[in-house]
Amino acid sequence: MGRSAQHGVLIKHSQVFETIKGVDAVLFDKTGTLTYDVPRVAQVVCAGGHYAEEQIIAYTAAAEQKFSHPIAKAILNRAEELGLALPAQDETRYHVGLGIEVVVDARHVKVGSARYIEQEGIALPPVIAEALQASQDRGHSAILIAIEDEVAGLIELRATVRDEALEVIGSLRKRGIKEIVLISGDHETPTRELASRLKVDRYFGGVMPHDKADYVK
């Protein structure tokens, strides 16, 4: 345990050494593990003429600025690159694994997955539905922003696979790991695409954070 600590690995109980030799399956979470923790904004799709791309980024970044999860960081990074001033926001409500509600610049804003937006009873305009499908077909993920209960736009996010991911998976197989599994809260298509690229044995997409432990069991 002392040697492992010198190499930056902390082990809580010595029993780990007794049980780890019997491990034959490894589950990887996707974001921040097999991919870099912060994705990049690939494109912005506007739902109509009401809000321009920069406005969509500014409103979404304002809604996300209190959070530190990867999607929030990606949007805030893009807003900073564009030199955007963020409008004032308050009254934030967070729906775990789905999205957030917030008042931005005196407007009611909802940011999150398509599942969240649809659960809120907000219809997806055809241009957004098409862009969402195209994004999933490319193996990317996307978040939507609705302002005053109308979809304003879509932000497509592209994950970047860690350089060492394939090497690590290959090393695990050489060490006797029989099954390597990918689990993600992301949609089915980008999860499947990454699983194929990394040659893992199984994958589970669209898993809510509170359900991941059940998949491990």
Coordinates of C-alpha atoms in Angstrom, one line a residue:
M1 CA 0.0 0.0 0.0
G2 CA 2.9 2.3 0.7
R3 CA 4.4 1.6 -2.7
S4 CA 1.1 2.2 -4.5
A5 CA 0.7 5.5 -2.6
Q6 CA 4.1 6.6 -3.9
H7 CA 2.8 6.1 -7.4
G8 CA -0.4 8.1 -6.8
V9 CA -2.7 5.1 -6.2
L10 CA -4.6 5.2 -2.9
I11 CA -6.1 1.9 -1.6
K12 CA -8.6 2.1 1.1
H13 CA -8.4 -1.5 2.6
S14 CA -5.8 -4.2 2.4
Q15 CA -8.5 -6.7 1.5
V16 CA -8.4 -5.2 -2.0
F17 CA -5.2 -7.2 -2.6
E18 CA -7.0 -10.4 -1.7
T19 CA -9.9 -9.9 -4.0
I20 CA -8.4 -8.1 -7.0
K21 CA -6.8 -11.2 -8.4
G22 CA -10.3 -12.6 -9.0
V23 CA -11.5 -9.7 -11.0
D24 CA -12.2 -10.7 -14.6
A25 CA -14.5 -7.8 -15.8
V26 CA -13.9 -4.0 -15.9
L27 CA -16.6 -1.4 -16.4
F28 CA -15.5 2.0 -17.7
D29 CA -17.6 5.1 -17.4
K30 CA -17.2 7.1 -20.7
T31 CA -16.8 10.8 -20.0
G32 CA -13.6 11.8 -18.3
T33 CA -12.4 8.2 -18.3
L34 CA -12.1 6.9 -21.8
T35 CA -12.6 10.3 -23.2
Y36 CA -11.2 13.7 -22.1
D37 CA -13.5 15.1 -19.5
V38 CA -14.4 18.3 -21.4
P39 CA -15.9 17.8 -24.9
R40 CA -15.8 20.5 -27.6
V41 CA -18.6 22.4 -29.2
A42 CA -18.9 21.0 -32.7
Q43 CA -21.7 23.2 -34.0
V44 CA -24.8 25.2 -33.0
V45 CA -28.1 24.7 -34.8
C46 CA -30.7 27.5 -34.5
A47 CA -34.4 26.6 -34.3
G48 CA -35.6 29.7 -36.1
G49 CA -34.9 33.4 -36.5
H50 CA -35.4 34.4 -32.9
Y51 CA -32.0 33.6 -31.5
A52 CA -28.6 33.7 -33.2
E53 CA -25.8 31.2 -32.5
E54 CA -23.9 33.5 -30.2
Q55 CA -27.1 34.2 -28.2
I56 CA -27.8 30.5 -27.8
I57 CA -24.2 30.0 -26.5
A58 CA -24.5 33.0 -24.2
Y59 CA -27.8 31.9 -22.7
T60 CA -26.7 28.3 -22.3
A61 CA -23.4 29.4 -20.7
A62 CA -25.3 31.7 -18.3
A63 CA -27.5 28.8 -17.3
E64 CA -24.5 26.5 -16.8
Q65 CA -22.1 28.8 -15.1
K66 CA -22.7 27.5 -11.6
F67 CA -21.9 24.0 -12.6
S68 CA -18.6 22.2 -13.1
H69 CA -19.7 19.1 -15.1
P70 CA -18.0 18.5 -18.5
I71 CA -20.9 19.8 -20.6
A72 CA -21.0 23.1 -18.6
K73 CA -17.3 23.5 -19.0
A74 CA -17.5 22.9 -22.8
I75 CA -20.2 25.6 -23.2
L76 CA -18.4 28.0 -20.9
N77 CA -15.1 27.5 -22.8
R78 CA -16.9 28.2 -26.1
A79 CA -18.5 31.4 -24.7
E80 CA -15.0 32.5 -23.5
E81 CA -13.5 31.8 -26.9
L82 CA -16.2 34.0 -28.5
G83 CA -15.7 36.7 -25.9
L84 CA -19.3 36.7 -24.9
A85 CA -20.7 38.6 -21.9
L86 CA -23.1 36.4 -20.0
P87 CA -26.5 37.7 -19.0
A88 CA -27.6 37.6 -15.4
Q89 CA -29.2 34.4 -14.1
D90 CA -31.0 33.2 -10.9
E91 CA -33.4 30.7 -9.5
T92 CA -31.5 27.6 -10.7
R93 CA -33.2 24.2 -10.4
Y94 CA -31.1 21.1 -11.3
H95 CA -32.8 17.9 -12.6
V96 CA -30.1 15.2 -12.1
G97 CA -29.2 13.5 -15.4
L98 CA -31.6 15.5 -17.4
G99 CA -31.1 19.2 -17.4
I100 CA -31.5 22.5 -15.6
E101 CA -34.1 25.3 -15.2
V102 CA -33.0 28.9 -14.7
V103 CA -34.2 32.4 -15.2
V104 CA -31.7 34.2 -17.5
D105 CA -32.1 37.8 -18.4
A106 CA -35.7 37.6 -17.0
R107 CA -36.5 34.7 -19.4
H108 CA -37.4 31.2 -18.3
V109 CA -34.7 28.9 -19.7
K110 CA -34.4 25.1 -19.8
V111 CA -31.2 23.4 -20.9
G112 CA -30.7 19.7 -21.2
S113 CA -31.1 16.5 -23.1
A114 CA -33.8 16.0 -25.7
R115 CA -35.4 13.5 -23.3
Y116 CA -35.7 16.3 -20.7
I117 CA -37.1 18.9 -23.1
E118 CA -39.7 16.4 -24.3
Q119 CA -40.6 15.5 -20.7
E120 CA -41.3 19.1 -20.1
G121 CA -43.9 19.0 -22.9
I122 CA -41.9 21.1 -25.3
A123 CA -42.1 20.0 -29.0
L124 CA -38.9 19.7 -31.1
P125 CA -39.1 21.7 -34.3
P126 CA -38.3 19.6 -37.4
V127 CA -34.9 21.4 -38.0
I128 CA -33.8 20.5 -34.4
A129 CA -35.1 16.9 -34.6
E130 CA -33.2 16.4 -37.8
A131 CA -30.0 18.0 -36.4
L132 CA -30.3 15.8 -33.3
Q133 CA -30.6 12.6 -35.3
A134 CA -27.6 13.7 -37.5
S135 CA -25.6 14.4 -34.4
Q136 CA -26.3 10.9 -33.0
D137 CA -25.5 9.3 -36.3
R138 CA -22.1 11.0 -36.1
G139 CA -21.6 9.5 -32.7
H140 CA -21.8 12.9 -31.0
S141 CA -24.0 14.1 -28.2
A142 CA -26.2 17.3 -28.1
I143 CA -28.0 19.4 -25.6
L144 CA -31.0 21.6 -26.3
I145 CA -32.0 25.0 -25.0
A146 CA -35.6 26.1 -24.7
I147 CA -36.5 29.8 -23.9
E148 CA -40.0 30.5 -22.7
D149 CA -40.9 26.9 -23.4
E150 CA -39.9 27.0 -27.1
V151 CA -36.8 25.3 -28.4
A152 CA -34.2 28.0 -29.4
G153 CA -31.5 25.8 -30.6
L154 CA -29.2 22.8 -30.3
I155 CA -25.5 22.6 -29.3
E156 CA -23.6 19.6 -30.6
L157 CA -20.7 18.3 -28.5
R158 CA -17.9 16.1 -29.7
A159 CA -16.0 13.9 -27.3
T160 CA -12.3 13.3 -27.8
V161 CA -11.0 9.8 -27.0
R162 CA -8.0 9.7 -24.7
D163 CA -4.8 8.9 -26.5
E164 CA -4.0 6.0 -24.1
A165 CA -7.5 4.4 -24.1
L166 CA -6.8 1.7 -26.6
E167 CA -3.4 0.9 -25.0
V168 CA -5.0 0.6 -21.6
I169 CA -7.8 -1.7 -22.8
G170 CA -5.2 -3.9 -24.6
S171 CA -3.1 -4.1 -21.5
L172 CA -6.1 -5.2 -19.4
R173 CA -6.8 -8.0 -21.8
K174 CA -3.2 -9.2 -21.6
R175 CA -3.5 -9.2 -17.9
G176 CA -6.4 -11.7 -18.0
I177 CA -9.5 -9.4 -18.0
K178 CA -12.1 -11.3 -19.9
E179 CA -14.8 -8.7 -20.3
I180 CA -14.5 -4.9 -20.8
V181 CA -17.7 -2.9 -20.6
L182 CA -18.6 0.7 -21.4
I183 CA -21.3 2.5 -19.5
S184 CA -22.5 6.0 -20.2
G185 CA -25.4 8.4 -19.6
D186 CA -24.9 9.5 -23.2
H187 CA -27.3 8.3 -26.0
E188 CA -27.2 4.8 -27.5
T189 CA -25.5 5.9 -30.8
P190 CA -22.4 7.8 -29.5
T191 CA -21.9 5.1 -26.8
R192 CA -22.1 2.3 -29.4
E193 CA -19.7 4.2 -31.7
L194 CA -17.1 4.6 -29.0
A195 CA -17.6 1.0 -27.9
S196 CA -16.8 -0.1 -31.5
R197 CA -13.7 2.2 -31.8
L198 CA -12.3 0.8 -28.5
K199 CA -13.3 -2.8 -29.2
V200 CA -15.0 -3.3 -25.9
D201 CA -17.2 -6.4 -25.3
R202 CA -20.5 -4.7 -24.2
Y203 CA -21.9 -1.3 -23.7
F204 CA -24.8 0.4 -22.0
G205 CA -26.0 3.8 -23.1
G206 CA -28.5 6.3 -21.7
V207 CA -27.9 5.2 -18.1
M208 CA -29.0 7.6 -15.4
P209 CA -26.3 8.4 -12.7
H210 CA -28.3 6.8 -9.9
D211 CA -28.7 3.6 -12.0
K212 CA -25.0 2.9 -12.7
A213 CA -24.4 1.0 -9.5
D214 CA -27.2 -1.4 -10.5
Y215 CA -25.4 -2.1 -13.8
V216 CA -22.2 -2.9 -11.9
K217 CA -24.1 -5.4 -9.8

